[in-house]
Coordinates of C-alpha atoms and ligand atoms in Angstrom, one line a residue:
X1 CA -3.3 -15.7 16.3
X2 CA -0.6 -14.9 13.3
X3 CA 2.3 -13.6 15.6
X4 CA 4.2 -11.2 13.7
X5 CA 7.7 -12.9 14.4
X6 CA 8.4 -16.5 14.9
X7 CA 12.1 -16.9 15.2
X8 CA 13.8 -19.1 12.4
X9 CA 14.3 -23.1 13.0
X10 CA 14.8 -25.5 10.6
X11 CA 14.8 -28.4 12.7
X12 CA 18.5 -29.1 12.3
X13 CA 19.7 -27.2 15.3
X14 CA 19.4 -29.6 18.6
X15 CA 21.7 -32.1 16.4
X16 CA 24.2 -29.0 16.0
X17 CA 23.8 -28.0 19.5
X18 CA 24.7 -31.5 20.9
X19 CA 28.2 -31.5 18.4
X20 CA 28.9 -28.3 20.3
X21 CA 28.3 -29.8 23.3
X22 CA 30.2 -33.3 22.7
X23 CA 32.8 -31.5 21.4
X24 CA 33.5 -30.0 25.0
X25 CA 34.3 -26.8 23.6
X26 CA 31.0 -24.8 24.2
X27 CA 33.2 -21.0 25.1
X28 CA 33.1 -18.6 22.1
X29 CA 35.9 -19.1 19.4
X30 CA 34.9 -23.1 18.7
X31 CA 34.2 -25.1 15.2
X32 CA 30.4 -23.7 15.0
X33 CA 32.2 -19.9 15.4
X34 CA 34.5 -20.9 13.0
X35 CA 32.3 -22.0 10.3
X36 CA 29.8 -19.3 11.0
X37 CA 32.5 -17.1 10.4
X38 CA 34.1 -19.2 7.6
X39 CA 30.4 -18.7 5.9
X40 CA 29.9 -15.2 6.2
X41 CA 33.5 -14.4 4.7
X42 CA 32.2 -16.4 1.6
X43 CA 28.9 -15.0 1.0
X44 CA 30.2 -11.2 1.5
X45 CA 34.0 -11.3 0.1
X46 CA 35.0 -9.2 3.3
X47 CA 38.2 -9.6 4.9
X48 CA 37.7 -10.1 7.9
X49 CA 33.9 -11.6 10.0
X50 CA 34.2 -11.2 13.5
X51 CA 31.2 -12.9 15.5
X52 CA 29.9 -11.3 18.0
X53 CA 27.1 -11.3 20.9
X54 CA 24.9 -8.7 19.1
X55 CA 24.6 -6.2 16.6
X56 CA 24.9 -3.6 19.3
X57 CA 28.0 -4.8 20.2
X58 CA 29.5 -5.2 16.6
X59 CA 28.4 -1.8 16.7
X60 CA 30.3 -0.4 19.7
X61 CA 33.8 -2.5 18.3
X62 CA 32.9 -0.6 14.9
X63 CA 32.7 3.1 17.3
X64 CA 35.9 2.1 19.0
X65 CA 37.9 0.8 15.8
X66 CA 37.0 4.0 14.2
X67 CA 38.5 5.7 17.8
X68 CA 35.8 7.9 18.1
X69 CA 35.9 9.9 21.2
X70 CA 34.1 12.9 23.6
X71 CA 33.4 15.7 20.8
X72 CA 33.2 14.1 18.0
X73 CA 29.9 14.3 15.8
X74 CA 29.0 11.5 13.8
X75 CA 26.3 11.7 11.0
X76 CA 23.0 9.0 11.5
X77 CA 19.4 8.9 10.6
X78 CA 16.8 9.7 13.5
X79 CA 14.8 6.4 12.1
X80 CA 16.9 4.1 13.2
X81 CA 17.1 1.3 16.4
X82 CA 18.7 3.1 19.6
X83 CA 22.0 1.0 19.2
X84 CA 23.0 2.7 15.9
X85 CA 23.2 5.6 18.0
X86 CA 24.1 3.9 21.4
X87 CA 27.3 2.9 20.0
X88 CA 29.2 5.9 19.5
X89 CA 27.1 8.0 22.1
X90 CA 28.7 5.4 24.8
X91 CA 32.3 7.2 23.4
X92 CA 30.8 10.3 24.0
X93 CA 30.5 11.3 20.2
X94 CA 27.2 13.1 19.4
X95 CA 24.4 12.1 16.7
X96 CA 24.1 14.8 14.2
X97 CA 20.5 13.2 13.1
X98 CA 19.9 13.9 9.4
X99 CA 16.1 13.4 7.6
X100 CA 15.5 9.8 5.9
X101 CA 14.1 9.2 2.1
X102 CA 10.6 8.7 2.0
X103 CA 10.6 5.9 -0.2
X104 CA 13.3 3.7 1.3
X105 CA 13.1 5.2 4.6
X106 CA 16.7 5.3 4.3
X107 CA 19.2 8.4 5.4
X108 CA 19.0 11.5 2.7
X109 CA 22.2 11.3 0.9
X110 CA 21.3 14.5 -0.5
X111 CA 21.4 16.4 3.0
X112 CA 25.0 14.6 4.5
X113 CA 27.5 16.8 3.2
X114 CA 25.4 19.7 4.6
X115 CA 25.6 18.4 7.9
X116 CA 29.3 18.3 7.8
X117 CA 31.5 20.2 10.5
X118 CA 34.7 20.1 11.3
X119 CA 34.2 18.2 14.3
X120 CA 32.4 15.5 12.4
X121 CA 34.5 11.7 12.1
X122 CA 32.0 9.1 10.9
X123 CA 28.7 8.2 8.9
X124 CA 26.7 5.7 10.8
X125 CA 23.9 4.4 8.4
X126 CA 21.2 1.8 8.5
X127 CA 20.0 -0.4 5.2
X128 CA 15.8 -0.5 6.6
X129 CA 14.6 -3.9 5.9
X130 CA 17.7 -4.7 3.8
X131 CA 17.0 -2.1 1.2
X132 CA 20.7 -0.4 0.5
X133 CA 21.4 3.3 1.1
X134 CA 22.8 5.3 -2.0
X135 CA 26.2 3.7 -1.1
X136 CA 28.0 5.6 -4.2
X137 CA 27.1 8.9 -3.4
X138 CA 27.8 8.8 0.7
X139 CA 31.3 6.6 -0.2
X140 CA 32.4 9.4 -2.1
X141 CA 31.4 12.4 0.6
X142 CA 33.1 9.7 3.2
X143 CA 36.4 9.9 1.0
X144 CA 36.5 14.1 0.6
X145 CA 35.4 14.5 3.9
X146 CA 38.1 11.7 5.6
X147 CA 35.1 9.5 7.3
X148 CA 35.1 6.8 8.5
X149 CA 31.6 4.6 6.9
X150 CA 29.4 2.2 9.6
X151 CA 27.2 -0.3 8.2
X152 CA 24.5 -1.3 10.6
X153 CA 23.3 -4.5 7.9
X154 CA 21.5 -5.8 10.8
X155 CA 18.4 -6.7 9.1
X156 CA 20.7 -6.6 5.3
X157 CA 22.3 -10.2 5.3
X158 CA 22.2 -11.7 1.8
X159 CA 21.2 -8.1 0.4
X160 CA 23.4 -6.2 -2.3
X161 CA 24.3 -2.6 -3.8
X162 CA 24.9 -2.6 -7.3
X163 CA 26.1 -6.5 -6.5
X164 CA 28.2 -5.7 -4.1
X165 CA 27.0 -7.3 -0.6
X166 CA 26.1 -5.0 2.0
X167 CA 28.1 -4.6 5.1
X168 CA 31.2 -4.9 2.8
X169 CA 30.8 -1.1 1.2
X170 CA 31.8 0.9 4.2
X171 CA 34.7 0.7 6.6
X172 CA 33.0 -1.4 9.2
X173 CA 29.6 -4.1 9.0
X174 CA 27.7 -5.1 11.6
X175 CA 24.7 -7.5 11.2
X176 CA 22.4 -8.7 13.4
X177 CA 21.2 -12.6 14.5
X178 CA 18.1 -11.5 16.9
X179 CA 16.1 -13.8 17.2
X180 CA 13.8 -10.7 15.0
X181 CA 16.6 -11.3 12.3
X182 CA 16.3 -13.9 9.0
X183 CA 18.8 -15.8 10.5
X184 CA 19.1 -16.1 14.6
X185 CA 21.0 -17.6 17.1
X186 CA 19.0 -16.0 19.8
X187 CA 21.3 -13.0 20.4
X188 CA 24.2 -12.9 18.2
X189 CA 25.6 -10.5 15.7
X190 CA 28.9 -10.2 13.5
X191 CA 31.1 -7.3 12.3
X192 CA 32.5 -7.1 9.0
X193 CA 36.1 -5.5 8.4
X194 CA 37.0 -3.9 4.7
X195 CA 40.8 -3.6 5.9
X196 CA 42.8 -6.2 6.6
X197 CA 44.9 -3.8 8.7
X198 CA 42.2 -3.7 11.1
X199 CA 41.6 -7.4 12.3
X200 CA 44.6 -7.5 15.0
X201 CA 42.9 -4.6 16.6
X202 CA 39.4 -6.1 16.3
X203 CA 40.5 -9.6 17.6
X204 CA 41.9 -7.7 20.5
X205 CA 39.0 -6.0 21.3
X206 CA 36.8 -8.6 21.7
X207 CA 39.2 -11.0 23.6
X208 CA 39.0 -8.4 26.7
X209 CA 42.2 -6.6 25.5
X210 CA 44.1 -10.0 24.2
X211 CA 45.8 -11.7 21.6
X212 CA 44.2 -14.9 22.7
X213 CA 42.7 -14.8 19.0
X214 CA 46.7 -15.5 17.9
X215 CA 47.3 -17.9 20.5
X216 CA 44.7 -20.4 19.4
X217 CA 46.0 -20.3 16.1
X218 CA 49.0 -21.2 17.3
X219 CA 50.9 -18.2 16.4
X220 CA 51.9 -17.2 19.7
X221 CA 53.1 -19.6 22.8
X222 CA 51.1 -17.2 25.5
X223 CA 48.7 -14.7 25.3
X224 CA 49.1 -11.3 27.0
X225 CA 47.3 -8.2 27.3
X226 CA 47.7 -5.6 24.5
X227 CA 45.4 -3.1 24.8
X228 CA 41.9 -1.9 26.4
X229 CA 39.1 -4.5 25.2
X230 CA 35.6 -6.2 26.4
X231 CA 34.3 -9.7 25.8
X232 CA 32.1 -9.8 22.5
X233 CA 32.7 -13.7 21.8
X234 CA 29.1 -15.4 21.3
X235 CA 29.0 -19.2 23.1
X236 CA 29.8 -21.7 20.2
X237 CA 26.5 -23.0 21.5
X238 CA 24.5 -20.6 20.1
X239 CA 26.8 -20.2 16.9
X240 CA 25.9 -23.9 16.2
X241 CA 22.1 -23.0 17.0
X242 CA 23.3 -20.5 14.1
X243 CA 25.0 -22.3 11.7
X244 CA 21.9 -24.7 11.2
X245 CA 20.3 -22.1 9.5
X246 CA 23.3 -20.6 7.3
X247 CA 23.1 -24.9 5.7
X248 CA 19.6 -23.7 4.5
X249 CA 20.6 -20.1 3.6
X250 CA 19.3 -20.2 0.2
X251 CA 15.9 -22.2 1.3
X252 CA 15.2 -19.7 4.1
X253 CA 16.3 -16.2 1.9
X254 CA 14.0 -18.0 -1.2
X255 CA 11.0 -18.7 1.3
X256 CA 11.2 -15.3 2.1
X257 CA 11.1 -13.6 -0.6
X258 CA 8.0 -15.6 -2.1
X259 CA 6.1 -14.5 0.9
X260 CA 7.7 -11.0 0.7
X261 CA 6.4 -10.9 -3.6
X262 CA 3.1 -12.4 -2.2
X263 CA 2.4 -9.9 -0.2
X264 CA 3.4 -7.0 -3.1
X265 CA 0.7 -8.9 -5.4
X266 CA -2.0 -9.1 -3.7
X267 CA -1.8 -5.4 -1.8
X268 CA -1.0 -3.8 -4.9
X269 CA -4.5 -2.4 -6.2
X270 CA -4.1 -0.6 -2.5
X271 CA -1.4 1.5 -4.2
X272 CA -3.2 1.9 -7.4
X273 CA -5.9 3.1 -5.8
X274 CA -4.2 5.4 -4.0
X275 CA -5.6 3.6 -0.3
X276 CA -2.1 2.8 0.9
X277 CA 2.0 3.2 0.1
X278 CA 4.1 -0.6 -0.6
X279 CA 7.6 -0.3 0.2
X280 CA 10.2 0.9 -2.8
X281 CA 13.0 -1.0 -4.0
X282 CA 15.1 0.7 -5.8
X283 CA 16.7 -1.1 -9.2
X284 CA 20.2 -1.2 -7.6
X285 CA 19.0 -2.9 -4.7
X286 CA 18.4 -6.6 -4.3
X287 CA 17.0 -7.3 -1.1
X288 CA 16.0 -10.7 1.4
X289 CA 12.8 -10.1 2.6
X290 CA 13.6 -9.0 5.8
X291 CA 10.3 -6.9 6.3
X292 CA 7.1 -6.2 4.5
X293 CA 5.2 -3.0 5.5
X294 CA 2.9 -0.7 4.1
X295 CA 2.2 3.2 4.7
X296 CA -1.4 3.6 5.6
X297 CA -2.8 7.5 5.2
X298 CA -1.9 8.8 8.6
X299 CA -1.3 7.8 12.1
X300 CA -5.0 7.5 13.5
X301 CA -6.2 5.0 10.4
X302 CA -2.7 3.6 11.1
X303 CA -3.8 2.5 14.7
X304 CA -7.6 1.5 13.2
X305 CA -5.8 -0.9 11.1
X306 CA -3.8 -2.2 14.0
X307 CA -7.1 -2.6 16.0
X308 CA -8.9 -4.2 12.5
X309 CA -6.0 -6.9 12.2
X310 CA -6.1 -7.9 15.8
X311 CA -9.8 -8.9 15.8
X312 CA -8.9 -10.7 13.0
X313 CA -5.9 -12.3 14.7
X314 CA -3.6 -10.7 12.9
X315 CA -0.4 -8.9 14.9
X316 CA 0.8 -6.1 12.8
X317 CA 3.3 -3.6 14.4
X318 CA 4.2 -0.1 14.1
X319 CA 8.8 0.8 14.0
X320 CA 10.8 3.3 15.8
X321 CA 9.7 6.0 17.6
X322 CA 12.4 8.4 15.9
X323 CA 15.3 8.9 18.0
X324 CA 16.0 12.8 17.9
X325 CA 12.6 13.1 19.5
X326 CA 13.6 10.8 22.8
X327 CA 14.6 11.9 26.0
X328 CA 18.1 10.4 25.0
X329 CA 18.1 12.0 21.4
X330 CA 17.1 15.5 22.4
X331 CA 20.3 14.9 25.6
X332 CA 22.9 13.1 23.1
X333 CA 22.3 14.9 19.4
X334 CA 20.8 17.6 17.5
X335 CA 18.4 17.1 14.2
X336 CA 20.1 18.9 11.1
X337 CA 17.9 21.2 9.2
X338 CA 14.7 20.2 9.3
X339 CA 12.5 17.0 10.1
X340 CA 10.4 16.4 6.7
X341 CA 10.2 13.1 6.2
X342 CA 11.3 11.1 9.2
X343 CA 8.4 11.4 11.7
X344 CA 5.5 11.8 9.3
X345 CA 6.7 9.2 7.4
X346 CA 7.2 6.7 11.0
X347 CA 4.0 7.2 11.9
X348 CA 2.5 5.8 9.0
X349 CA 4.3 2.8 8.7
X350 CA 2.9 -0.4 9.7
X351 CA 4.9 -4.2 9.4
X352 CA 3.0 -7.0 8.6
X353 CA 4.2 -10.5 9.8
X354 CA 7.1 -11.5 8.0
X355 CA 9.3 -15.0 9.4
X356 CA 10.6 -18.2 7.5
X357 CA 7.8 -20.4 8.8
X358 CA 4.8 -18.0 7.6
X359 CA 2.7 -19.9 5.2
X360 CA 1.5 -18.6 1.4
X361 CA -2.2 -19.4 3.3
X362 CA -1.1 -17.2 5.8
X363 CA -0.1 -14.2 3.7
X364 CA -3.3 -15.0 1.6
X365 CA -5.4 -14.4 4.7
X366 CA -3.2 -11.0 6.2
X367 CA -3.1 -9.4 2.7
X368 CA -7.1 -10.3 2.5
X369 CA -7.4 -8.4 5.9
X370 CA -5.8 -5.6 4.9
X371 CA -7.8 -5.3 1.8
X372 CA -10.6 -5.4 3.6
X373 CA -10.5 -2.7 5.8
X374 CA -9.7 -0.5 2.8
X375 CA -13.0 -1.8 1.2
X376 CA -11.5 -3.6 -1.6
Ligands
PLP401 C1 18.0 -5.5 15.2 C2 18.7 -4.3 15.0 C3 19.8 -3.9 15.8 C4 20.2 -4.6 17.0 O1 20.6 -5.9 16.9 P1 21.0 -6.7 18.2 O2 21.6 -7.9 17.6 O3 19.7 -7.0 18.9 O4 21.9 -5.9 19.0 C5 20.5 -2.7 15.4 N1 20.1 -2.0 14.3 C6 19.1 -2.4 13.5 C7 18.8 -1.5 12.4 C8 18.4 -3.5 13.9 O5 17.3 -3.8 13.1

């Protein structure tokens, strides 16, 4: 069987996880954090990498830095994971759920300024399978509207707008290291602040209200409690589980890709054919191979295929059930204007396996399968 997610190893991470552990520092905040952190700050250029325990969470810090409170509305695409929307919903803002692209399956920047009222505080939007939003054009309604811009780059590390990194465009970042992610520490995420004015407040937040954060750097002799906060430090355990795979970033974001333009190759002539949709990257956007998916006709050939793969032991797996439609969507948000794109285009997408240990044989054979069942 060909799961359809291994999570990334190298090899390299017991011997990191035993430093952590002779070390005797194995709480959050230790030399694995730090170089995680250290890392991160390079690749991007941001200010400010905060690691955190998940996405989610680098998420809820981003909803509470941006003080978003009961009323509020923020603007977010329907095809999205729950904890875009989770994060500010938990403040008691409400998701003004606007239609997606169909060829990047990202948010319609066309329909955002639309959406607009004046109770609305914040864009929350998602770059699917590292593929960037039209950063230019929502940055500029964030600045005439006074908005505040969220990031969720969970599945966008190593990916670029117009060659700037995403997760560094908007206000706030947050990235994901799922064990579903390119690069995992089981659970684990990290936010990413633009303003250096910010990162006492962040700090704080995640040391349960503290400036412990100052304190181990030796800037002040006691640490006190400055304001409300919660504990979104990771265990240095897991950063150094983490950091095994940021030594082999360039190996592991390569490998991927290959498989990624293997797959493109050999399922072209389904496009040409007009049998099936390959995913759009548009010539601003460079990606990391995060996911490969096709668009299959409609739903019910959709779950054939599903059924086809599996005999051939093959996992292939459909995305997210779009979130307006939810019991919690239709209680905690409102769809703006009307759904065109994001449902139909949901229920046709399909996800081939995509992880850093999935061989060119192993594409060969999937891609073969597919083709296939199309007859060609
Ligand atoms: C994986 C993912 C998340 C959640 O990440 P966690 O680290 O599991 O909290 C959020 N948003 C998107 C788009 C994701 O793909």
């Amino acid at each position: 069987m060909i799961r359809f997610n291994v999570p990334p190893c190298t090899g390299r991470e017991l011997e990191n996880i035993k430093k952590s552990i002779e070390s005797m520092h194995i709480c959050g905040d230790g030399e694995f954090t730090r170089k995680c952190s250290a890392w991160l700050e390079e690749i991007t250029g941001t200010a400010k990498c905060l690691l955190t325990t998940s996405c989610t969470h680098a998420l809820e810090m981003a909803a509470l830095l941006c003080g978003l409170k009961e009323g509020d509305e923020v603007i977010v695409p329907s095809y999205t994971f729950v904890s875009t929307a989770d994060a500010f919903v938990l403040r008691g803002a409400r998701a003004v759920f606007v239609d997606i692209r169909p060829d990047t399956m990202n948010i319609d920047e066309t329909l955002i300024e639309a959406a607009i009222t004046e109770k609305t505080r914040a864009i929350f939007l998602v770059h699917y399978a590292g593929v960037a939003c039209e950063m230019d054009t929502i940055m500029d309604i964030a600045r005439r509207h006074d908005l505040k811009v969220v990031e969720d780059a969970a599945q966008a590390i190593m990916c670029s707008y117009k060659g700037r990194p995403l997760g560094t465009i908007g206000d706030f970042g947050c990235l994901s290291f799922h064990e579903t992610k390119n690069f995992s520490m089981g659970e684990g995420g990290a936010l990413l602040i633009r303003d250096p004015a910010c990162i006492e407040e962040a700090e704080i937040l995640r040391e349960k209200g503290t400036d412990r954060s100052k304190y181990y750097r030796g800037q002040v002799d006691k640490y006190r409690w400055m304001n409300y906060g919660s504990s979104y430090l990771p265990s240095d355990m897991n950063a150094a589980y983490l950091y095994s795979q940021f030594e082999m970033a360039e190996e592991i974001n390569r490998t991927r890709l290959a498989r990624w333009n293997q797959y493109w190759e050999l399922l072209l002539p389904l496009q040409q054919a007009g049998k099936a949709e390959l995913p759009v990257i548009p010539g601003d956007c460079v990606h990391n191979g995060h996911m490969f998916y096709i668009k299959t006709g409609d739903p019910e050939e959709r779950g054939r295929l599903i059924d086809f793969l599996k005999e051939k032991g093959i996992m292939a797996v459909f995305h997210y059930i779009p979130l307006h439609s939810a019991p919690a969507g239709l209680k905690f948000g409102r769809f703006f204007g009307e759904d065109r794109h994001t449902t139909r285009e949901s229920e046709r997408l399909l996800r081939l396996p995509m992880f850093y240990q999935l061989t060119k044989e192993e594409v060969a054979y999937i891609a073969g399968a597919v083709r296939e069942f199309y007859g060609m």
